[in-house]
Tab-separated table of C-alpha atoms and ligand atoms in Angstrom:
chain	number	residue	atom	x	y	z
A	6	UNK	CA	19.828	-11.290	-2.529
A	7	UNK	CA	21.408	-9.069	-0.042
A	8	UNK	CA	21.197	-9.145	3.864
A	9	UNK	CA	19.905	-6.072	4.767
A	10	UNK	CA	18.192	-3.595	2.160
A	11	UNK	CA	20.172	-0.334	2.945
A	12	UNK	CA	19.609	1.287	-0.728
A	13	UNK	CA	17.747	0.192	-3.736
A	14	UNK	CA	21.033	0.499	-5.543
A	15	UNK	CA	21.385	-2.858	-4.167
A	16	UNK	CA	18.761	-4.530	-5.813
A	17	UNK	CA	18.872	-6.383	-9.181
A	18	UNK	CA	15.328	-6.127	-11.911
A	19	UNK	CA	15.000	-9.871	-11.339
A	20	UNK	CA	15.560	-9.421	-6.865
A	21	UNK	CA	12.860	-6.178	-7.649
A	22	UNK	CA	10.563	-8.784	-9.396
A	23	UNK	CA	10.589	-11.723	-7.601
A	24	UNK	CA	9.493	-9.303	-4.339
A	25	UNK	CA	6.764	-7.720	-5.974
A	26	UNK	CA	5.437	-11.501	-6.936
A	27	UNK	CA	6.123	-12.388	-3.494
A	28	UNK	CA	3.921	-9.222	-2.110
A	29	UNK	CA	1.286	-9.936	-4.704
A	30	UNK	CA	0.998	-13.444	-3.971
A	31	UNK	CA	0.380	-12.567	-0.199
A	32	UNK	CA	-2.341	-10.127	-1.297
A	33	UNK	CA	-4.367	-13.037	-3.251
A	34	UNK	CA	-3.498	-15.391	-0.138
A	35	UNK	CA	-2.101	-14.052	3.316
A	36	UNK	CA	0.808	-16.165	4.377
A	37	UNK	CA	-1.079	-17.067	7.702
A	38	UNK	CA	1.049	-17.280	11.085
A	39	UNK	CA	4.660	-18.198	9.329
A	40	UNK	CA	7.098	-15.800	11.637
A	41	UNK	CA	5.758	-17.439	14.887
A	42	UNK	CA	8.623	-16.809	17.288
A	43	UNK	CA	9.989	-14.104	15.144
A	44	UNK	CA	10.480	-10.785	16.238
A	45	UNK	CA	11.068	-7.284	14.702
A	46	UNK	CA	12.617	-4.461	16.117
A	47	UNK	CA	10.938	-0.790	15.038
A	48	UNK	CA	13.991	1.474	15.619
A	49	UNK	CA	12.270	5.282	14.341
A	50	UNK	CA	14.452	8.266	15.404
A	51	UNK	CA	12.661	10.497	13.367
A	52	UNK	CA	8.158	10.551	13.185
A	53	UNK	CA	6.553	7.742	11.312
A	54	UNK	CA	2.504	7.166	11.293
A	55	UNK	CA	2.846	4.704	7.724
A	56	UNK	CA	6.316	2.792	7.626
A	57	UNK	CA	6.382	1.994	11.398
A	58	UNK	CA	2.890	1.107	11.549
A	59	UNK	CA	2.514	-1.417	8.498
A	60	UNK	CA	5.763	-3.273	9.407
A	61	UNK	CA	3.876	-3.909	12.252
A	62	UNK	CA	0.957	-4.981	11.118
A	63	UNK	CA	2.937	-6.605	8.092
A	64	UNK	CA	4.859	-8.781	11.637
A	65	UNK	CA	1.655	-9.696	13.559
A	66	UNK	CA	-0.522	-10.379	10.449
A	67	UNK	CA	2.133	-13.262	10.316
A	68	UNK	CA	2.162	-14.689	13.726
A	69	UNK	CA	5.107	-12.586	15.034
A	70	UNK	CA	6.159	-10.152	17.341
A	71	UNK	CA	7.666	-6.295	17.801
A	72	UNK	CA	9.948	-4.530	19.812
A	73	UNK	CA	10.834	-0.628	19.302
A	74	UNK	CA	12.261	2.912	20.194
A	75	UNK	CA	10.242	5.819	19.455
A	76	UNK	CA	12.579	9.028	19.477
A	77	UNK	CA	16.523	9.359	20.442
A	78	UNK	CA	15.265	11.008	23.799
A	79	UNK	CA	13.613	7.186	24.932
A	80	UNK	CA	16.946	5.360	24.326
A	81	UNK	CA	20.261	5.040	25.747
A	82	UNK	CA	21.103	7.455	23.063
A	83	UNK	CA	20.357	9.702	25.225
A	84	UNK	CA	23.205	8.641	27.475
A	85	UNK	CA	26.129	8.811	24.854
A	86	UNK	CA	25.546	5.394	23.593
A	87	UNK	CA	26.593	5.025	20.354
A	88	UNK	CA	24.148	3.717	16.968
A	89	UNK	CA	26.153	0.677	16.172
A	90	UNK	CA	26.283	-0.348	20.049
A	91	UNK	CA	22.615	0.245	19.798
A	92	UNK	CA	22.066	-1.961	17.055
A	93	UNK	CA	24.705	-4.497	18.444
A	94	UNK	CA	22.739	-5.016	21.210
A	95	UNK	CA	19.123	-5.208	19.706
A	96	UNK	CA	20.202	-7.397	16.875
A	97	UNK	CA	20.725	-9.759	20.214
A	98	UNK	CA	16.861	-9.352	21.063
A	99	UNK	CA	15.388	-8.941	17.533
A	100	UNK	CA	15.660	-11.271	14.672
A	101	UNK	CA	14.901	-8.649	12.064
A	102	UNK	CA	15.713	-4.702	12.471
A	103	UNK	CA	13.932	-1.940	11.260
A	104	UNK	CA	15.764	1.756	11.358
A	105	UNK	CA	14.834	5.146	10.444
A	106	UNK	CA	17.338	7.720	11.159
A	107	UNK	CA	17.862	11.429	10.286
A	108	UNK	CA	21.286	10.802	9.177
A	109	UNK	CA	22.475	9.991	5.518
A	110	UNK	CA	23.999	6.506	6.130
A	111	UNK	CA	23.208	5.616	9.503
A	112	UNK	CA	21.134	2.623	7.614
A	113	UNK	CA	24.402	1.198	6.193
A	114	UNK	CA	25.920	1.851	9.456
A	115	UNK	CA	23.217	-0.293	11.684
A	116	UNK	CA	23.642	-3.049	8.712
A	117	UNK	CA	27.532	-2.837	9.677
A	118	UNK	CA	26.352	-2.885	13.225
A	119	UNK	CA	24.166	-6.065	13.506
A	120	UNK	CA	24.398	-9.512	13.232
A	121	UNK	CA	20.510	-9.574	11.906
A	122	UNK	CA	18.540	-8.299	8.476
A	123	UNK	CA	18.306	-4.416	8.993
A	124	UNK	CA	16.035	-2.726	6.618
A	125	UNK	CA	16.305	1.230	5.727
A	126	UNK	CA	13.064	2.744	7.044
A	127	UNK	CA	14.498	5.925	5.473
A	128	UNK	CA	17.969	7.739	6.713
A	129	UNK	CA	17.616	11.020	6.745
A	130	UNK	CA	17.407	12.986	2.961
A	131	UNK	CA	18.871	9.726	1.283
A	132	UNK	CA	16.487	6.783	0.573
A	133	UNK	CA	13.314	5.005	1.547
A	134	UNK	CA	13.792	1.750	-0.554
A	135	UNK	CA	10.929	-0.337	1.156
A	136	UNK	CA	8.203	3.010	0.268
A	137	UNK	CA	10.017	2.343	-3.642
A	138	UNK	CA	8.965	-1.143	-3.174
A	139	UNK	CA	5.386	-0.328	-2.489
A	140	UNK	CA	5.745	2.497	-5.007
A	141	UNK	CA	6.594	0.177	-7.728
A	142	UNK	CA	4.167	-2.356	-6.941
A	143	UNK	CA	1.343	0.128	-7.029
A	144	UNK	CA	2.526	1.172	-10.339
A	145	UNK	CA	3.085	-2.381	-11.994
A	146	UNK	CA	-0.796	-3.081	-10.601
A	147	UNK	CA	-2.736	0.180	-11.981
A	148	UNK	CA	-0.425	-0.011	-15.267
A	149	UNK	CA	0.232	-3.505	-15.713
A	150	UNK	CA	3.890	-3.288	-16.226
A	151	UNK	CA	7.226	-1.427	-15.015
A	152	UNK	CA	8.298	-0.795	-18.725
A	153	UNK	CA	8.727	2.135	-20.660
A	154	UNK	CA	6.405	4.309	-18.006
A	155	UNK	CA	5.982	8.221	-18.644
A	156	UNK	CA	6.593	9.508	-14.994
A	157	UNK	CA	5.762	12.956	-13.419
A	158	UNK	CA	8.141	13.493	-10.494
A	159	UNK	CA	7.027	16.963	-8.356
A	160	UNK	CA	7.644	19.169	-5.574
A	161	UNK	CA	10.326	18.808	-3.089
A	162	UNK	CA	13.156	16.620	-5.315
A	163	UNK	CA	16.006	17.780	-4.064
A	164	UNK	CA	15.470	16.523	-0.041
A	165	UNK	CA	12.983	14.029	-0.450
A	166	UNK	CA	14.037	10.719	0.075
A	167	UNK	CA	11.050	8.946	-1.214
A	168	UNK	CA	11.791	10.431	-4.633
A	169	UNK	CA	15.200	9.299	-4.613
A	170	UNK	CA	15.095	5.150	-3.841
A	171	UNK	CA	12.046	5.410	-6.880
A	172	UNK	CA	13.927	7.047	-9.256
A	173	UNK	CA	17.085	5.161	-8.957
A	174	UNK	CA	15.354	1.950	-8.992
A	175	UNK	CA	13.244	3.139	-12.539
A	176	UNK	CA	16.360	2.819	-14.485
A	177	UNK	CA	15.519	-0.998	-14.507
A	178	UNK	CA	12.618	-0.585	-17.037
A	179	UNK	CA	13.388	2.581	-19.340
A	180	UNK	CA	11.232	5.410	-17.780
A	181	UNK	CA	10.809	8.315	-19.056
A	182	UNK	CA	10.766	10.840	-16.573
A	183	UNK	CA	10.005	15.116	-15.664
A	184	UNK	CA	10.794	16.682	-13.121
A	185	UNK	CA	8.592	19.520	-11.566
A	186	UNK	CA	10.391	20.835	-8.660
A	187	UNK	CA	9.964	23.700	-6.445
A	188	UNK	CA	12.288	26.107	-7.635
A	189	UNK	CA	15.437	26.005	-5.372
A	190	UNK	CA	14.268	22.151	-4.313
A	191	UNK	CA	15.565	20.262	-7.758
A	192	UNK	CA	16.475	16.721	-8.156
A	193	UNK	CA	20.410	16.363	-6.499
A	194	UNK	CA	22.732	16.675	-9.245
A	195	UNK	CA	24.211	12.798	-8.217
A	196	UNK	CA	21.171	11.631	-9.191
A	197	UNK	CA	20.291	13.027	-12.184
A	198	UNK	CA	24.530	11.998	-12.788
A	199	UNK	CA	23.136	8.462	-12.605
A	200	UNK	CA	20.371	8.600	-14.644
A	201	UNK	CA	22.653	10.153	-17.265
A	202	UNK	CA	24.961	7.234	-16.745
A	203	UNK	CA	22.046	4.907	-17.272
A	204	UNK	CA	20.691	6.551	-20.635
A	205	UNK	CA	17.288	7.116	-18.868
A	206	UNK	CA	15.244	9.778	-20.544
A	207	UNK	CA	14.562	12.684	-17.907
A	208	UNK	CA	14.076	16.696	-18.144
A	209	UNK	CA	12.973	19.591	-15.727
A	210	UNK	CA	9.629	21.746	-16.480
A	211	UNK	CA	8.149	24.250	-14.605
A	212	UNK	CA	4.671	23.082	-14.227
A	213	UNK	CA	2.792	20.217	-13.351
A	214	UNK	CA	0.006	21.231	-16.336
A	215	UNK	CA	2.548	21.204	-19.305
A	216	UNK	CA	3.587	17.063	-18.882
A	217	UNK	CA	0.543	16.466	-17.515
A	218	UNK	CA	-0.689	15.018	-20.801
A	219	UNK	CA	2.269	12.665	-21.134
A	220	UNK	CA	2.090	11.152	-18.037
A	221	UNK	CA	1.091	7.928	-16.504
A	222	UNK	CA	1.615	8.250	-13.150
A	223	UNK	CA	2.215	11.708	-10.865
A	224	UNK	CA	3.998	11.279	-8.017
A	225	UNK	CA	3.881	14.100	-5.781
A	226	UNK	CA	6.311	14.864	-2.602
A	227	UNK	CA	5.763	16.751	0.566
A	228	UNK	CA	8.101	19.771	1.151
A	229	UNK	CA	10.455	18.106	3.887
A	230	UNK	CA	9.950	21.580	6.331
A	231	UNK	CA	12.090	19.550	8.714
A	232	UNK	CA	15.036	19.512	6.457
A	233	UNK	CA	14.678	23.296	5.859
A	234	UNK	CA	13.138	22.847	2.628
A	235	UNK	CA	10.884	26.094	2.134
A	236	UNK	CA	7.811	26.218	-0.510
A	237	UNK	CA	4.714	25.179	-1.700
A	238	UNK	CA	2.558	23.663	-4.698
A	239	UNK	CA	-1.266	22.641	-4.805
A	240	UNK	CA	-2.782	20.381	-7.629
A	241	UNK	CA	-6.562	20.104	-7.899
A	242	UNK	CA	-8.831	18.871	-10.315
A	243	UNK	CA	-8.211	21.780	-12.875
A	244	UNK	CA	-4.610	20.780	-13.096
A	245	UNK	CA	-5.539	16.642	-14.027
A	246	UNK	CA	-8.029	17.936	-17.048
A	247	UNK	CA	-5.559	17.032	-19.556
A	248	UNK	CA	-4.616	13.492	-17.722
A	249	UNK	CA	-4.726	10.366	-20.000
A	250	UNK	CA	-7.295	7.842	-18.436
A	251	UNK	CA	-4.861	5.514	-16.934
A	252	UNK	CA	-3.339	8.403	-15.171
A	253	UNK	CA	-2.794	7.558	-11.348
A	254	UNK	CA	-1.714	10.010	-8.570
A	255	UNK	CA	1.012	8.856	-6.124
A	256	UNK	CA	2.140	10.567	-2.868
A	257	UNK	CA	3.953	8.721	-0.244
A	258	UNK	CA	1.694	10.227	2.495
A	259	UNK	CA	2.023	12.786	4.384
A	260	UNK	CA	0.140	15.435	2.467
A	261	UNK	CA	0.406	18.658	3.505
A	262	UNK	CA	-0.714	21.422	0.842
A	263	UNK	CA	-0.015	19.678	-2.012
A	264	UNK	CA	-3.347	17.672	-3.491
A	265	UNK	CA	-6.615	19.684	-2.909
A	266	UNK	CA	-8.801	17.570	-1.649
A	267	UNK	CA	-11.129	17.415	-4.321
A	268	UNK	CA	-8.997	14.981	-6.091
A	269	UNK	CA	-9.346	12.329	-3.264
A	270	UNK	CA	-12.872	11.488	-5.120
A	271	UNK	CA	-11.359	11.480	-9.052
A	272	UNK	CA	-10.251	7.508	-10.191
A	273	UNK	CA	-7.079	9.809	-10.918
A	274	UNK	CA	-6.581	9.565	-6.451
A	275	UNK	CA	-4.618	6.209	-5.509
A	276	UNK	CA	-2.481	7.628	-2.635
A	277	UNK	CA	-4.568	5.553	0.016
A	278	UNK	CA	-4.270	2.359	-1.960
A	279	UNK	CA	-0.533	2.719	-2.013
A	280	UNK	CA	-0.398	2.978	1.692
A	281	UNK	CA	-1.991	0.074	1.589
A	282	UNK	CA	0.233	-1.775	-0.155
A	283	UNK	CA	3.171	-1.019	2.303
A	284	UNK	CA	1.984	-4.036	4.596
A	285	UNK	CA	2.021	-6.816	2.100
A	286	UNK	CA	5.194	-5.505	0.105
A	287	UNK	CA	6.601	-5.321	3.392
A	288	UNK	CA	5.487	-8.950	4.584
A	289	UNK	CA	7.406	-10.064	1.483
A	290	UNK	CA	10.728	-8.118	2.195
A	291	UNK	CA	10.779	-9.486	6.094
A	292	UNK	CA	10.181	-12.665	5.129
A	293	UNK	CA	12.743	-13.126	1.832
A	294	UNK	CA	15.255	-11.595	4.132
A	295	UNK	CA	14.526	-14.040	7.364
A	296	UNK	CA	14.464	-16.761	4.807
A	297	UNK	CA	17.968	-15.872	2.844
A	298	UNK	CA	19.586	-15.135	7.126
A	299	UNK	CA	21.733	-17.629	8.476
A	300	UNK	CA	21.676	-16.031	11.806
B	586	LIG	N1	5.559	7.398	3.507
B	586	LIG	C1	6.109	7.419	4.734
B	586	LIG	O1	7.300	7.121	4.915
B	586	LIG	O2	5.243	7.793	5.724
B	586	LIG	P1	5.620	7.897	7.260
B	586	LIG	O3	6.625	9.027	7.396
B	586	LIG	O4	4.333	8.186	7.962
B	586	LIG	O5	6.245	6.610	7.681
């Protein structure tokens, strides 16, 4: 198992597995006060209401502590410090880092950086491996398994991150997968250069309505305005009539535009369960990784 979870690319099925046990064994019986004396350092350069706030409560549901930044502008960043002296410095406070970062790769380079676990909180239009995490485990729990999974994947593909970590981590268990996006927002071709590589079944349709049948889950992303993505979708109840009765629908929260709220009340709606999830998937990844750190 690795150090610091930078990219999901990093993670074997079996690793992916034995978390998602982990997480699920926490949820039938919290782990109690375990990281007494531990702390975690929330380092978000870029707004967070869900990732920040459940590795928190993920930290003190288990006896421990946090530290954080909130914005470049309330750092030494500010100054003309550099990232990795950042991180150099708080890995000497915290015993476990947390980073999100509007830069592709600044995760990788705070991993470089410390001499603790640092976990990608999501680097700027490139991954978001511990939302996959909670995506996956709300999947395996509504479908009962990871395997051979019809997926709808919709709406901003091409710059959201969230979208990226799942589907590179769904070549494990031989999805098959469509892609809805906004025109002009489609799935980046090194991804979809993967998933070739991997033989995993995917193609591109222009509505949500015409897979809708197919699918088992619908995971829908936010246009990312703040990476100049520009457009908009909607899906209400009209467009789940079709859905098969398993069907559930994902979003990694924020919603903007793009689920009416009528569908918060269908047993289609599971958006708020998932962010649920993100505190006891993440009490599994903090701990593994204390537990596997020799520092
Ligand atoms: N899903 C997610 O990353 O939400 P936040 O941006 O609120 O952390």
């Amino acid at each position: 198992m690795v150090k610091s979870l930078v990219s999901f690319k990093q993670l074997t099925r079996k690793e992916i597995e034995f978390l998602l046990q982990k997480a699920y064994s926490y949820q039938k019986k919290p782990p109690g006060s375990i990281l007494q004396g531990k702390i975690l350092a929330n380092l978000f350069f870029e707004p967070s209401t869900r990732t920040r706030l459940s590795f928190e409560s993920a930290m003190k549901k288990m006896g421990g502590e946090c530290i954080g930044i909130e914005g470049e502008e309330r750092s030494s960043l500010s100054k003309g410090e550099t990232l990795s002296d950042t991180i150099a410095v708080v890995s000497r406070y915290a015993d476990i880092i947390v980073i999100r970062h509007p830069e592709k790769g600044s995760a990788k380079l705070a991993a470089d950086a410390s001499s603790v676990p640092v976990i990608n909180g999501g680097d700027g239009t490139n991954e978001h491996p511990t939302q996959t995490l909670l995506d996956l485990f709300t999947i395996w729990q509504t479908q009962k398994t990871l395997d051979h999974l019809h997926l709808v994947v919709a709406g901003d593909l091409k710059n959201g991150r969230t979208v990226h970590s799942l589907v590179l981590s769904l070549h494990f268990f031989n999805p098959t997968l469509y892609f809805v996006p906004i025109p002009g927002l489609e799935m980046p071709f090194e991804i979809c250069q993967f998933l070739r590589e991997q033989g995993i079944k995917f193609s591109t349709h222009s509505t949500i309505e015409e897979v809708m049948p197919q699918a088992d889950i619908l995971y829908l992303t936010r246009v990312q305005k703040e990476r100049n993505s520009i457009g908009a979708y909607s899906i209400n109840k009209k467009t789940l009539e079709r859905a098969k009765p398993n069907l559930k629908v994902l979003h990694p929260l924020p919603r903007v535009d793009e689920i009416d709220t009528e569908v918060d009340a269908t047993p289609y709606a599971h958006y708020f369960d998932q962010a649920a999830n993100g505190v006891v998937v993440r009490q599994a990844l903090i701990v593994h990784l204390l537990e596997k750190c020799s520092c």
